[in-house]
Structures are given as C-alpha cells and as structure tokens.
Amino acid sequence: MMKNYRKNIVLMLFLAGVINYMDRAALSVAAPIISKEFQLDAAEMGIIFSIFFVGYALFNFIGGYLADLYGPRKVFAYAMGFWSVFCGATALAWNFASLLVTRILFGVGEGPIGSGVNKTINNWFPTKERARAVGISFAGTPLGGAIASPIVGFVALQFGWRIAFIVLTVIGFVWIAFWLKVVRDHPHQHPKVSKEEVALIEGDQTDLKDQSEARPLGYYLLQPTVLFTALSFFAYNYILYFFLTWFPSYLTTAKNLSISEMSVATIIPWFIGSVGLVSGGWLTDFIYKKTGKLLFSRKLVLVGGLLGAAVTVGLTGMAQTAVSAVVLMSLGICFLYLTGSTYWAIIQDNVNSKSVGGVSGFVHLLANISGIIAPFITGYMVKITGQFTGAFMLAGALGIVASIAVVLFVKPLKPSMDSKVRANSST
C-alpha cells in the first residue's frame, strides 16, 4: 500500500489532521490563562467551548457539498486558510464577545475537514486501500491533540498566549503552500503521477454492487439501528469533547497542576488514545474473521469500548491525585477511540450506498450536537457545584446508556416483503 505518488496525498491529509487538532485543542490548553485575564467564569468558558461546534456542525454538510462541486483541493485549501486566520484572530480577542465571534468562525473553517479528507481519498485511492487511507489520515488528530499541549503551553509561558495562536496560524499557511503544490483533485490531473498509477487508481474505483436494498433516505432515519447508532456516536463525541475542552482546566484548577505540568500531562491520554484508534478497525476485522458475524464484531468492539470508556471516565472524577486522574483518563480515551470506526461500519453495512452519505450526515449532525452541549453543561455544573465530579459522572453515565441501547436496538435491517418476494422468485 501507499506506493507511488498517492503516499504524498495521505501524508498531507495526516498532517492536516495534526494541524486541525493542534488548533482545536489550543484554546483548551490556554483556557486557564485566558479565563483569568478576561475574568470569565466556568459557565462562560463553557459557552466559548460550545460555540465552536455550531459553525463546525453546519459546515460539515456545506463543506462536503462544496467539495463535490468544486473539488477537495480548493475547498480544503480555503478551509485551512479560513480556520487558520480565525485561530490567529483569537490573539486579537479582548473580552467574552470577541472570543465568542472568533470561535464560531473558527468552527466554520474547520467544518469541511472530514468531508475534504473523505472526498480526496475517494478520488485518489483504489477501493481496496480507502479504509486504510482514512485510518492513517485521521490518526493525525490525536497526535495533534498531544503536541498542542507542550507547544501552546511552552509558547504561552515564554512569550504569552496570544503568540501561541499566531504560531499555529503560520503552520496552517505553510501546509496550504505544500498542499496546493502536491495535490490535484484527481490523479490524472497531476503531471508526476504515472499512467500505470492512474490506471490502478481509477480502474479500481468502481464500487462493488450494493447488496442492501435501496430505500428512501427518510426510511433509514427512522430505523432504530440508525437512531441508536447515532446515540452511541453522540455519547462518543460527548466524552471526547468533554476531554478536549475541559480536561486541561480540570488538571489546573482541581488538581493544582501548573500550566507547564498540565501541558505535559495532557499529552499522555492523546498518545494512548491513538493506540485505540489504530487498533479498533483491526480488532473488528479480527473478530469478524474468527466468528463470521459482521454486526456482532462491530457491536462487540463498540459496546466493550464505550463501556470501558464510560467506567474509566466516571472514575476519573473521583480520582484523588493528578497521576491517577491522568491514568484513568488515558485508559478512557483509549477505550473510546477503539470504537472510532465501528459507527460508520454499522451504517455502511446496513444502508444502501445511495443513502450512505445522507444517513452518515444525519449521524454526524447528531454527534456534533454533543459538542455544543458537553462544554456548556460541564461549565455550568462546575460553576454551580464548584467541582468536576458530577461532570465526569454524567459523561460516563451517557456512555453506559448508549452501550445498553446498542445491545438492545442495533440490529440488521430487515428486508421488505417486496424484496423477499423478488428473492424467492429468482431462486
């Protein structure tokens, strides 16, 4: 895999994931300093964290549409440029309102990344390589979250938090320069791609005939399998965004770590989580190979991973020391990322290819509502109670509820009576 020119494509996508999560995690790392300077309480910081996902969720859909219309090369470059500008604009903020505006526009810019990655991979990789290419590309996101802490923490302490955001902006524009040089929308448009590689990629991009029954989009959106898979992904994102936005502040305010100590400590969960992200797809395929049961293999990894995350994240709220909190949260993020590929696998296994995009968009929308809710609820709970314990317990409880729902309600979609008649008449 990854021979010839397309290895450069997946490298650029991997680096985009790194930058994406560096920029996204930067505010969380700098939050203790910013909240003190602007005199923001926990509830106000929760709103700042949440508002990002309003723009982000909306432009998941819009970004995908534009990538289909104008190609992923331009859309991805504009998106990276837009979010980098507003990442840097954070340095110009002077109060709650100005920070709110920059954060929502930053979310607008980051919205197209998921669809941009998928569209680029769809254009550049043969069918048999796409899943692995997606996995490698998104593996950059936990790495970005990990290295954001030491970079932002060091720069903020040495030169001020505003300089940290300007540094991240420069990194984004450097990536754009390489992206425009390295990438075209299709392999046949690039002069450095051989005819043999073009033939390999484009000759193998005919999807296998879909064996699932074609039905209207509205039908799928009402099915318990889709709805409860969406609920489980909502719980996944709730825990992930709770960790992304509030864990650094938890370590500094509840566990009394300094900014430099927190910057080092938050690296650990991201790196251990990346092990789960890489391992999840492999584990699902291994179980399927051993059992021959497709949905069982998906549900076993999803339920086991989500339950593991729920328990360890809930216990983190009762940890007595910073070390135990970091260890428990690291295990929680590892369990959580273990499930990362299973939600989309279940959708693709049960939904006809003509409706996969719409159903996936619906699931993605519901999941990112949790990004709006989780930071705000956490901030409000901390403001009212003066501690983080309840917020951790709520995140864990949601994971348990979602796991039980998957066990009970996520089942293979039944064929209609018409399809049964057609199947019987053809035998």
PDB file of N, CA and C in Angstrom, residues 38 65 82 227 298 318 405 413:
ATOM      1  N   PHE A  38      -9.474  37.505  31.164  1.00  0.00           N
ATOM      2  CA  PHE A  38     -10.750  38.104  30.759  1.00  0.00           C
ATOM      3  C   PHE A  38     -11.795  38.046  31.869  1.00  0.00           C
ATOM      4  N   TYR A  65     -20.680  19.408   0.333  1.00  0.00           N
ATOM      5  CA  TYR A  65     -21.345  19.817  -0.904  1.00  0.00           C
ATOM      6  C   TYR A  65     -20.396  20.605  -1.803  1.00  0.00           C
ATOM      7  N   PHE A  82      -9.072  29.654   6.116  1.00  0.00           N
ATOM      8  CA  PHE A  82     -10.100  30.339   6.897  1.00  0.00           C
ATOM      9  C   PHE A  82      -9.951  30.040   8.381  1.00  0.00           C
ATOM     10  N   LEU A 227     -30.837   5.226  14.513  1.00  0.00           N
ATOM     11  CA  LEU A 227     -31.021   6.181  15.607  1.00  0.00           C
ATOM     12  C   LEU A 227     -30.147   5.850  16.815  1.00  0.00           C
ATOM     13  N   ARG A 298     -18.869  -5.713  15.067  1.00  0.00           N
ATOM     14  CA  ARG A 298     -18.970  -4.265  15.244  1.00  0.00           C
ATOM     15  C   ARG A 298     -19.477  -3.934  16.655  1.00  0.00           C
ATOM     16  N   MET A 318     -13.489  10.882  40.413  1.00  0.00           N
ATOM     17  CA  MET A 318     -13.279  10.582  41.832  1.00  0.00           C
ATOM     18  C   MET A 318     -11.811  10.358  42.160  1.00  0.00           C
ATOM     19  N   ALA A 405     -28.210   0.674  24.847  1.00  0.00           N
ATOM     20  CA  ALA A 405     -29.091   0.887  23.698  1.00  0.00           C
ATOM     21  C   ALA A 405     -28.585   0.155  22.464  1.00  0.00           C
ATOM     22  N   LEU A 413     -31.007  -4.457   9.455  1.00  0.00           N
ATOM     23  CA  LEU A 413     -32.277  -4.010   8.908  1.00  0.00           C
ATOM     24  C   LEU A 413     -32.940  -5.148   8.147  1.00  0.00           C
TER      25      LEU A 413
END
